[in-house]
Amino acid sequence: MCPDLLPAPGGEELTRGFLQEVVDILLGYISKSSQRSSKVLDFHHPHQLKEGLECFSLDLPDQPETLEQILVDCRDTLKYGVRTGHPRFLNQLSSGLDVVGVAGEWLTSTANTNMFTYEVSPVFVLMEECLLKKMQSILGWSDDVGDGIFCPGGTISNLYSILVARYHFYPEVKTRGMGVLPQLALFTSEQSHYSVKKSAAVLGMGSENVFMVKCDERWVSSKYTKGFLVINGMHNNGNVCSPVASLYVSVFASLGVELFNFKYLFSRACSVTWNPHKMMGVPLQCSAILVKKRGLLQECNDFGAEYLFQTDKNYDVSYDTGDKSIQCGRHVDVFKLWLMWKAKGSEGFGSQVNKCLENAEYLYDQLQRRTDFELVLKNKPEHSNVCFWYIPPSLRGQPPGPDRDARLHQVAPRIKGRMMEKGSVMIGYQPLGDKVNFFRCVFSNPATQQEDIDFLLDEITRLGDI
Amino acid sequence: MCPDLLPAPGGEELTRGFLQEVVDILLGYISKSSQRSSKVLDFHHPHQLKEGLECFSLDLPDQPETLEQILVDCRDTLKYGVRTGHPRFLNQLSSGLDVVGVAGEWLTSTANTNMFTYEVSPVFVLMEECLLKKMQSILGWSDDVGDGIFCPGGTISNLYSILVARYHFYPEVKTRGMGVLPQLALFTSEQSHYSVKKSAAVLGMGSENVFMVKCDERWVSSKYTKGFLVINGMHNNGNVCSPVASLYVSVFASLGVELFNFKYLFSRACSVTWNPHKMMGVPLQCSAILVKKRGLLQECNDFGAEYLFQTDKNYDVSYDTGDKSIQCGRHVDVFKLWLMWKAKGSEGFGSQVNKCLENAEYLYDQLQRRTDFELVLKNKPEHSNVCFWYIPPSLRGQPPGPDRDARLHQVAPRIKGRMMEKGSVMIGYQPLGDKVNFFRCVFSNPATQQEDIDFLLDEITRLGDI
Ligand SMILES: Cc1ncc(COP(=O)(O)O)c(C=O)c1O
Ligand SMILES: Cc1ncc(COP(=O)(O)O)c(C=O)c1O
């Protein structure tokens, strides 16, 4: 134990000194992460890290370490980690290092409270209400119909949407289970995120009862390849040709940018997943499920625990929103988003997202210009993802076919491996259907500039030609 | 936007200055929270806070605020919040303000990464493995059998345990759903936490199929009243008298202290919920589900998203543990626990928990001594919860019966309301079965000393006698 830190009597000075040293480490990390001369990561294989590098050991002791050692542990943890805020971290969404967002999260963890009741989170509960209303108004929903809740990630948001849809059609499922229901089917795009199937499995609906609907080339190109936009029809008799009246439309627009481009979808939707920890650059975790029918979340999930949701409190208990949740304790995910919204305004978020779209266009243009790259989809990107192959010299001019495919399939993983070992840049890759491994560049990091995109392509070329 | 903070070029100085000011606010908050002369909270009704107090407005602007205003917002958020680390915050578990835990969470939010792959969280993924192993060894499980994952709270942990139990007996449920299964039943203690029913509803099993098993007075008194210890039998044919062989025993020992007292349960358990954000004082959220059968979590939940879990990576991909999860993105909840373990050692956690048990005993002794209080259960507490009534002068000597009950029922809420308005101390209350509202004191806050317990009882007397 560190018996001299607060709450120990007289522990104030030591506490301040210790936390200030931690903050100095963090401030150093933040400024270094913004420098292009820093590595994105200092790669080690699992067995290397586990063997313990220098003074860094993962083992959990019986006896306390000194505070000096705790500071060393903090430094080493950052040293061997990945700088997701580095301008050349393009590996996935939920990247970036938003300074105000980080400040918000520092405050949240210092306040260390729980969203389940107004009693212990008066300010945060009201911020959640305020954010949900704002988000609904952006979707074009009228002020008094909508509802929602923040939850731990887009996948759980998607799970909620299926959960409330099921309850909407079959409220008896809550008490009686799936056993008394007819066979249900779920429709989603063939390019939808795997969270739809995962949630269907958790909810007891079964992944086989998720029907993947074909989508046209334009949608494949722009939205579905990135697996972000799903229209999920919930259906009451397992018959694919069911009347539209029994469709429950959920839009899983996890990225945030869809809000600007696909508004027409949202007005029709019964629920929407909105994931500020993606394109909006809010530190992970921050995700909301918005439900158009007020009251549905509460009815679907409440079990009225008497030790939390007493009805004879001294305040308006309609602010105890915890029983809308499938959780009990719930982390405060709203404050960082609220604070960022204050600091940027809606317009600031808008231009941040536009910047990412511009980066995607710039990459698209560069790829067209360079002969050693090939676009997976020829269309101009409608979103912030761009997918492409690098064609190494040995494959250039080789005719298409299984032979070339087999070799091309190995190119991206090999280059990615070299990138990681060098620590110069990070980008993802994947195969998709009959398409062999390609690079998948996702722009959501506000630190990324055109020079980083140039660097990315140059670096791929350098590493690919070895 | 704050266009001059990082990642803006040259934004380093402003960033440092801004974050340092935030930290100064947080350090001030931390030291004030440890002072008994501070209020636990500065209570306002929802409508008062919403109308905006002084310069504090919840509204989300289109245009950015200044950084000065952001600092004001931070200060006000803390001012109108609840000091869960205050020595007199006894309202619920997940309290306290562990300095090393807070430091850990500050670092986590600065690193802003995602647990789903080793690639982006090498250090944190290994810390999770290390923690899970340690926890399993404390449960007495042998090194090579167990598995587990950290997830957002005890309720989700409990949901996992039911989910894997169902999969264990009926693996076809994952793809085919509940429709092809016989009727399932779930057994739990009549005093179990409401998360069992909630999870049964989510999973499509139905809350009516949860059977509440009576427990003896001793268990009611010590464990079940606090709703923390549940043995959840999963059953394969809906017949209550099923053979033990088809029982899947889950122990929901969310508090952490059970580890010391009820070890015999854990060796038998197929899964265990362990919730470090409760008695161990780790900042919310931090919870693990431990599963004895290695591989079960992965089989139950994997859908192998190709954009994340490529098998042709340059490192040992068995460290990409993300597909064990029902989430996709997953917050790093392990670092603060790992760091606290380093700082306290297992022994430090042990003595912290013992301190809470001592506090419970002290309260119990005081309650027996004072004539204006009545214990809900006469036994010495076996845990850190103590439940009691305050009997105001007007009720003393009144014979038991519905009349007295009706009046006693109103006492705790009234006193609690006055407490909150005064901001002097916070404690929960609840009814239970035929027992009218009683106070429920939960010790998990390491800041609480005997003088705070004396204060609590004196304050209840003062406020109750008005
Ligand atoms: C047995 C049990 N399960 C679950 C929970 C809920 O945990 P959480 O609030 O982390 O979801 C509790 C809370 O006290 C509990 O005692
Ligand atoms: C449509 C959709 N749903 C869910 C997710 C997963 O979100 P999370 O990682 O927050 O669970 C994604 C991730 O990209 C997504 O695109």
mmCIF file with all atom_site columns, C-alpha atoms in Angstrom, chain B residues 219-349:
data_model
loop_
_atom_site.group_PDB
_atom_site.id
_atom_site.type_symbol
_atom_site.label_atom_id
_atom_site.label_alt_id
_atom_site.label_comp_id
_atom_site.label_asym_id
_atom_site.label_entity_id
_atom_site.label_seq_id
_atom_site.pdbx_PDB_ins_code
_atom_site.Cartn_x
_atom_site.Cartn_y
_atom_site.Cartn_z
_atom_site.occupancy
_atom_site.B_iso_or_equiv
_atom_site.pdbx_formal_charge
_atom_site.auth_seq_id
_atom_site.auth_comp_id
_atom_site.auth_asym_id
_atom_site.auth_atom_id
_atom_site.pdbx_PDB_model_num
ATOM 1   C CA . TRP B 1 219 ? -27.304 -16.331 4.440   1.00 0.00 ? 219 TRP B CA 1
ATOM 2   C CA . VAL B 1 220 ? -30.019 -13.782 4.264   1.00 0.00 ? 220 VAL B CA 1
ATOM 3   C CA . SER B 1 221 ? -28.421 -11.944 7.087   1.00 0.00 ? 221 SER B CA 1
ATOM 4   C CA . SER B 1 222 ? -24.920 -11.894 5.826   1.00 0.00 ? 222 SER B CA 1
ATOM 5   C CA . LYS B 1 223 ? -24.816 -12.153 2.136   1.00 0.00 ? 223 LYS B CA 1
ATOM 6   C CA . TYR B 1 224 ? -28.129 -12.072 0.451   1.00 0.00 ? 224 TYR B CA 1
ATOM 7   C CA . THR B 1 225 ? -29.500 -8.909  1.947   1.00 0.00 ? 225 THR B CA 1
ATOM 8   C CA . LYS B 1 226 ? -26.767 -7.142  0.143   1.00 0.00 ? 226 LYS B CA 1
ATOM 9   C CA . GLY B 1 227 ? -27.614 -9.002  -2.991  1.00 0.00 ? 227 GLY B CA 1
ATOM 10  C CA . PHE B 1 228 ? -24.070 -9.843  -3.790  1.00 0.00 ? 228 PHE B CA 1
ATOM 11  C CA . LEU B 1 229 ? -23.703 -13.539 -3.624  1.00 0.00 ? 229 LEU B CA 1
ATOM 12  C CA . VAL B 1 230 ? -25.662 -15.614 -6.002  1.00 0.00 ? 230 VAL B CA 1
ATOM 13  C CA . ILE B 1 231 ? -25.380 -19.181 -6.967  1.00 0.00 ? 231 ILE B CA 1
ATOM 14  C CA . ASN B 1 232 ? -26.909 -19.501 -10.294 1.00 0.00 ? 232 ASN B CA 1
ATOM 15  C CA . GLY B 1 233 ? -27.719 -22.990 -11.418 1.00 0.00 ? 233 GLY B CA 1
ATOM 16  C CA . MET B 1 234 ? -28.273 -23.482 -15.103 1.00 0.00 ? 234 MET B CA 1
ATOM 17  C CA . HIS B 1 235 ? -30.468 -26.303 -15.905 1.00 0.00 ? 235 HIS B CA 1
ATOM 18  C CA . ASN B 1 236 ? -31.185 -28.386 -18.950 1.00 0.00 ? 236 ASN B CA 1
ATOM 19  C CA . ASN B 1 237 ? -34.782 -29.447 -18.878 1.00 0.00 ? 237 ASN B CA 1
ATOM 20  C CA . GLY B 1 238 ? -36.775 -26.997 -16.848 1.00 0.00 ? 238 GLY B CA 1
ATOM 21  C CA . ASN B 1 239 ? -37.236 -29.559 -14.132 1.00 0.00 ? 239 ASN B CA 1
ATOM 22  C CA . VAL B 1 240 ? -36.414 -28.158 -10.746 1.00 0.00 ? 240 VAL B CA 1
ATOM 23  C CA . CYS B 1 241 ? -35.235 -31.544 -9.485  1.00 0.00 ? 241 CYS B CA 1
ATOM 24  C CA . SER B 1 242 ? -32.604 -31.961 -12.128 1.00 0.00 ? 242 SER B CA 1
ATOM 25  C CA . PRO B 1 243 ? -29.433 -33.863 -11.397 1.00 0.00 ? 243 PRO B CA 1
ATOM 26  C CA . VAL B 1 244 ? -26.554 -31.796 -10.106 1.00 0.00 ? 244 VAL B CA 1
ATOM 27  C CA . ALA B 1 245 ? -24.546 -32.845 -13.134 1.00 0.00 ? 245 ALA B CA 1
ATOM 28  C CA . SER B 1 246 ? -26.462 -30.417 -15.261 1.00 0.00 ? 246 SER B CA 1
ATOM 29  C CA . LEU B 1 247 ? -25.967 -27.530 -12.913 1.00 0.00 ? 247 LEU B CA 1
ATOM 30  C CA . TYR B 1 248 ? -23.725 -24.761 -14.013 1.00 0.00 ? 248 TYR B CA 1
ATOM 31  C CA . VAL B 1 249 ? -22.676 -22.911 -10.938 1.00 0.00 ? 249 VAL B CA 1
ATOM 32  C CA . SER B 1 250 ? -21.863 -19.266 -11.227 1.00 0.00 ? 250 SER B CA 1
ATOM 33  C CA . VAL B 1 251 ? -20.851 -17.223 -8.268  1.00 0.00 ? 251 VAL B CA 1
ATOM 34  C CA . PHE B 1 252 ? -21.509 -13.545 -8.523  1.00 0.00 ? 252 PHE B CA 1
ATOM 35  C CA . ALA B 1 253 ? -19.140 -12.324 -5.896  1.00 0.00 ? 253 ALA B CA 1
ATOM 36  C CA . SER B 1 254 ? -19.086 -8.808  -7.034  1.00 0.00 ? 254 SER B CA 1
ATOM 37  C CA . LEU B 1 255 ? -17.629 -7.265  -3.947  1.00 0.00 ? 255 LEU B CA 1
ATOM 38  C CA . GLY B 1 256 ? -14.294 -8.959  -3.751  1.00 0.00 ? 256 GLY B CA 1
ATOM 39  C CA . VAL B 1 257 ? -14.287 -9.715  -0.062  1.00 0.00 ? 257 VAL B CA 1
ATOM 40  C CA . GLU B 1 258 ? -15.921 -13.100 -0.510  1.00 0.00 ? 258 GLU B CA 1
ATOM 41  C CA . LEU B 1 259 ? -12.585 -14.267 -1.777  1.00 0.00 ? 259 LEU B CA 1
ATOM 42  C CA . PHE B 1 260 ? -11.337 -14.368 1.728   1.00 0.00 ? 260 PHE B CA 1
ATOM 43  C CA . ASN B 1 261 ? -14.336 -15.919 3.398   1.00 0.00 ? 261 ASN B CA 1
ATOM 44  C CA . PHE B 1 262 ? -16.067 -18.176 0.951   1.00 0.00 ? 262 PHE B CA 1
ATOM 45  C CA . LYS B 1 263 ? -13.306 -19.844 -0.948  1.00 0.00 ? 263 LYS B CA 1
ATOM 46  C CA . TYR B 1 264 ? -15.048 -23.185 -0.922  1.00 0.00 ? 264 TYR B CA 1
ATOM 47  C CA . LEU B 1 265 ? -17.660 -21.791 -3.274  1.00 0.00 ? 265 LEU B CA 1
ATOM 48  C CA . PHE B 1 266 ? -15.166 -20.742 -5.866  1.00 0.00 ? 266 PHE B CA 1
ATOM 49  C CA . SER B 1 267 ? -13.471 -24.050 -6.304  1.00 0.00 ? 267 SER B CA 1
ATOM 50  C CA . ARG B 1 268 ? -16.847 -25.507 -7.278  1.00 0.00 ? 268 ARG B CA 1
ATOM 51  C CA . ALA B 1 269 ? -17.897 -22.634 -9.496  1.00 0.00 ? 269 ALA B CA 1
ATOM 52  C CA . CYS B 1 270 ? -17.881 -22.863 -13.278 1.00 0.00 ? 270 CYS B CA 1
ATOM 53  C CA . SER B 1 271 ? -17.672 -19.086 -13.511 1.00 0.00 ? 271 SER B CA 1
ATOM 54  C CA . VAL B 1 272 ? -17.145 -16.217 -11.138 1.00 0.00 ? 272 VAL B CA 1
ATOM 55  C CA . THR B 1 273 ? -17.983 -12.534 -11.395 1.00 0.00 ? 273 THR B CA 1
ATOM 56  C CA . TRP B 1 274 ? -15.330 -10.409 -9.738  1.00 0.00 ? 274 TRP B CA 1
ATOM 57  C CA . ASN B 1 275 ? -15.965 -6.728  -9.542  1.00 0.00 ? 275 ASN B CA 1
ATOM 58  C CA . PRO B 1 276 ? -12.889 -4.733  -8.498  1.00 0.00 ? 276 PRO B CA 1
ATOM 59  C CA . HIS B 1 277 ? -14.813 -1.473  -8.807  1.00 0.00 ? 277 HIS B CA 1
ATOM 60  C CA . LYS B 1 278 ? -16.607 -2.377  -5.597  1.00 0.00 ? 278 LYS B CA 1
ATOM 61  C CA . MET B 1 279 ? -14.815 -3.363  -2.375  1.00 0.00 ? 279 MET B CA 1
ATOM 62  C CA . MET B 1 280 ? -11.381 -3.143  -3.911  1.00 0.00 ? 280 MET B CA 1
ATOM 63  C CA . GLY B 1 281 ? -11.935 0.545   -4.544  1.00 0.00 ? 281 GLY B CA 1
ATOM 64  C CA . VAL B 1 282 ? -10.892 0.547   -8.188  1.00 0.00 ? 282 VAL B CA 1
ATOM 65  C CA . PRO B 1 283 ? -12.461 3.470   -10.092 1.00 0.00 ? 283 PRO B CA 1
ATOM 66  C CA . LEU B 1 284 ? -15.587 2.507   -12.024 1.00 0.00 ? 284 LEU B CA 1
ATOM 67  C CA . GLN B 1 285 ? -15.629 0.599   -14.446 1.00 0.00 ? 285 GLN B CA 1
ATOM 68  C CA . CYS B 1 286 ? -13.661 -2.526  -13.647 1.00 0.00 ? 286 CYS B CA 1
ATOM 69  C CA . SER B 1 287 ? -15.216 -5.955  -13.618 1.00 0.00 ? 287 SER B CA 1
ATOM 70  C CA . ALA B 1 288 ? -14.154 -9.406  -14.722 1.00 0.00 ? 288 ALA B CA 1
ATOM 71  C CA . ILE B 1 289 ? -15.921 -12.606 -15.592 1.00 0.00 ? 289 ILE B CA 1
ATOM 72  C CA . LEU B 1 290 ? -13.779 -15.651 -14.888 1.00 0.00 ? 290 LEU B CA 1
ATOM 73  C CA . VAL B 1 291 ? -14.692 -18.874 -16.652 1.00 0.00 ? 291 VAL B CA 1
ATOM 74  C CA . LYS B 1 292 ? -13.197 -22.155 -15.608 1.00 0.00 ? 292 LYS B CA 1
ATOM 75  C CA . LYS B 1 293 ? -13.382 -23.886 -18.951 1.00 0.00 ? 293 LYS B CA 1
ATOM 76  C CA . ARG B 1 294 ? -10.695 -22.476 -21.217 1.00 0.00 ? 294 ARG B CA 1
ATOM 77  C CA . GLY B 1 295 ? -11.948 -21.765 -24.723 1.00 0.00 ? 295 GLY B CA 1
ATOM 78  C CA . LEU B 1 296 ? -15.612 -21.472 -23.793 1.00 0.00 ? 296 LEU B CA 1
ATOM 79  C CA . LEU B 1 297 ? -15.757 -17.676 -23.980 1.00 0.00 ? 297 LEU B CA 1
ATOM 80  C CA . GLN B 1 298 ? -14.108 -17.641 -27.381 1.00 0.00 ? 298 GLN B CA 1
ATOM 81  C CA . GLU B 1 299 ? -16.292 -20.393 -28.843 1.00 0.00 ? 299 GLU B CA 1
ATOM 82  C CA . CYS B 1 300 ? -19.403 -18.824 -27.447 1.00 0.00 ? 300 CYS B CA 1
ATOM 83  C CA . ASN B 1 301 ? -18.748 -15.339 -28.784 1.00 0.00 ? 301 ASN B CA 1
ATOM 84  C CA . ASP B 1 302 ? -16.441 -15.397 -31.762 1.00 0.00 ? 302 ASP B CA 1
ATOM 85  C CA . PHE B 1 303 ? -17.478 -14.237 -35.197 1.00 0.00 ? 303 PHE B CA 1
ATOM 86  C CA . GLY B 1 304 ? -13.966 -13.652 -36.490 1.00 0.00 ? 304 GLY B CA 1
ATOM 87  C CA . ALA B 1 305 ? -14.252 -10.212 -38.051 1.00 0.00 ? 305 ALA B CA 1
ATOM 88  C CA . GLU B 1 306 ? -11.695 -10.148 -40.810 1.00 0.00 ? 306 GLU B CA 1
ATOM 89  C CA . TYR B 1 307 ? -10.931 -6.494  -40.462 1.00 0.00 ? 307 TYR B CA 1
ATOM 90  C CA . LEU B 1 308 ? -9.708  -7.007  -36.913 1.00 0.00 ? 308 LEU B CA 1
ATOM 91  C CA . PHE B 1 309 ? -8.730  -10.581 -36.332 1.00 0.00 ? 309 PHE B CA 1
ATOM 92  C CA . GLN B 1 310 ? -6.612  -11.423 -39.347 1.00 0.00 ? 310 GLN B CA 1
ATOM 93  C CA . THR B 1 311 ? -4.817  -14.702 -38.900 1.00 0.00 ? 311 THR B CA 1
ATOM 94  C CA . ASP B 1 312 ? -1.827  -13.738 -41.045 1.00 0.00 ? 312 ASP B CA 1
ATOM 95  C CA . LYS B 1 313 ? -0.400  -11.100 -38.730 1.00 0.00 ? 313 LYS B CA 1
ATOM 96  C CA . ASN B 1 314 ? 3.269   -10.824 -37.838 1.00 0.00 ? 314 ASN B CA 1
ATOM 97  C CA . TYR B 1 315 ? 2.716   -11.804 -34.208 1.00 0.00 ? 315 TYR B CA 1
ATOM 98  C CA . ASP B 1 316 ? 1.095   -14.609 -32.218 1.00 0.00 ? 316 ASP B CA 1
ATOM 99  C CA . VAL B 1 317 ? -2.580  -13.828 -32.817 1.00 0.00 ? 317 VAL B CA 1
ATOM 100 C CA . SER B 1 318 ? -3.732  -15.854 -29.840 1.00 0.00 ? 318 SER B CA 1
ATOM 101 C CA . TYR B 1 319 ? -3.151  -12.530 -28.063 1.00 0.00 ? 319 TYR B CA 1
ATOM 102 C CA . ASP B 1 320 ? -5.949  -10.939 -30.061 1.00 0.00 ? 320 ASP B CA 1
ATOM 103 C CA . THR B 1 321 ? -8.517  -11.735 -27.408 1.00 0.00 ? 321 THR B CA 1
ATOM 104 C CA . GLY B 1 322 ? -11.209 -9.393  -28.685 1.00 0.00 ? 322 GLY B CA 1
ATOM 105 C CA . ASP B 1 323 ? -13.434 -12.095 -30.096 1.00 0.00 ? 323 ASP B CA 1
ATOM 106 C CA . LYS B 1 324 ? -14.025 -13.572 -26.643 1.00 0.00 ? 324 LYS B CA 1
ATOM 107 C CA . SER B 1 325 ? -16.015 -10.452 -26.002 1.00 0.00 ? 325 SER B CA 1
ATOM 108 C CA . ILE B 1 326 ? -19.616 -9.565  -26.784 1.00 0.00 ? 326 ILE B CA 1
ATOM 109 C CA . GLN B 1 327 ? -18.264 -6.086  -27.478 1.00 0.00 ? 327 GLN B CA 1
ATOM 110 C CA . CYS B 1 328 ? -16.116 -4.939  -30.384 1.00 0.00 ? 328 CYS B CA 1
ATOM 111 C CA . GLY B 1 329 ? -14.297 -1.840  -29.133 1.00 0.00 ? 329 GLY B CA 1
ATOM 112 C CA . ARG B 1 330 ? -13.463 -2.368  -25.478 1.00 0.00 ? 330 ARG B CA 1
ATOM 113 C CA . HIS B 1 331 ? -12.257 0.213   -23.003 1.00 0.00 ? 331 HIS B CA 1
ATOM 114 C CA . VAL B 1 332 ? -9.015  -0.444  -21.140 1.00 0.00 ? 332 VAL B CA 1
ATOM 115 C CA . ASP B 1 333 ? -10.288 -1.225  -17.651 1.00 0.00 ? 333 ASP B CA 1
ATOM 116 C CA . VAL B 1 334 ? -7.275  -3.221  -16.536 1.00 0.00 ? 334 VAL B CA 1
ATOM 117 C CA . PHE B 1 335 ? -4.527  -0.667  -16.186 1.00 0.00 ? 335 PHE B CA 1
ATOM 118 C CA . LYS B 1 336 ? -5.807  1.085   -13.070 1.00 0.00 ? 336 LYS B CA 1
ATOM 119 C CA . LEU B 1 337 ? -6.301  -2.272  -11.347 1.00 0.00 ? 337 LEU B CA 1
ATOM 120 C CA . TRP B 1 338 ? -2.853  -3.449  -12.390 1.00 0.00 ? 338 TRP B CA 1
ATOM 121 C CA . LEU B 1 339 ? -1.271  -0.235  -11.143 1.00 0.00 ? 339 LEU B CA 1
ATOM 122 C CA . MET B 1 340 ? -3.149  -0.345  -7.852  1.00 0.00 ? 340 MET B CA 1
ATOM 123 C CA . TRP B 1 341 ? -2.050  -3.942  -7.383  1.00 0.00 ? 341 TRP B CA 1
ATOM 124 C CA . LYS B 1 342 ? 1.541   -2.862  -7.883  1.00 0.00 ? 342 LYS B CA 1
ATOM 125 C CA . ALA B 1 343 ? 1.089   -0.016  -5.409  1.00 0.00 ? 343 ALA B CA 1
ATOM 126 C CA . LYS B 1 344 ? -0.678  -2.004  -2.693  1.00 0.00 ? 344 LYS B CA 1
ATOM 127 C CA . GLY B 1 345 ? 0.303   -5.576  -3.287  1.00 0.00 ? 345 GLY B CA 1
ATOM 128 C CA . SER B 1 346 ? -2.210  -8.301  -2.562  1.00 0.00 ? 346 SER B CA 1
ATOM 129 C CA . GLU B 1 347 ? -1.658  -7.558  1.098   1.00 0.00 ? 347 GLU B CA 1
ATOM 130 C CA . GLY B 1 348 ? -2.642  -3.946  0.711   1.00 0.00 ? 348 GLY B CA 1
ATOM 131 C CA . PHE B 1 349 ? -5.935  -4.971  -0.879  1.00 0.00 ? 349 PHE B CA 1
#
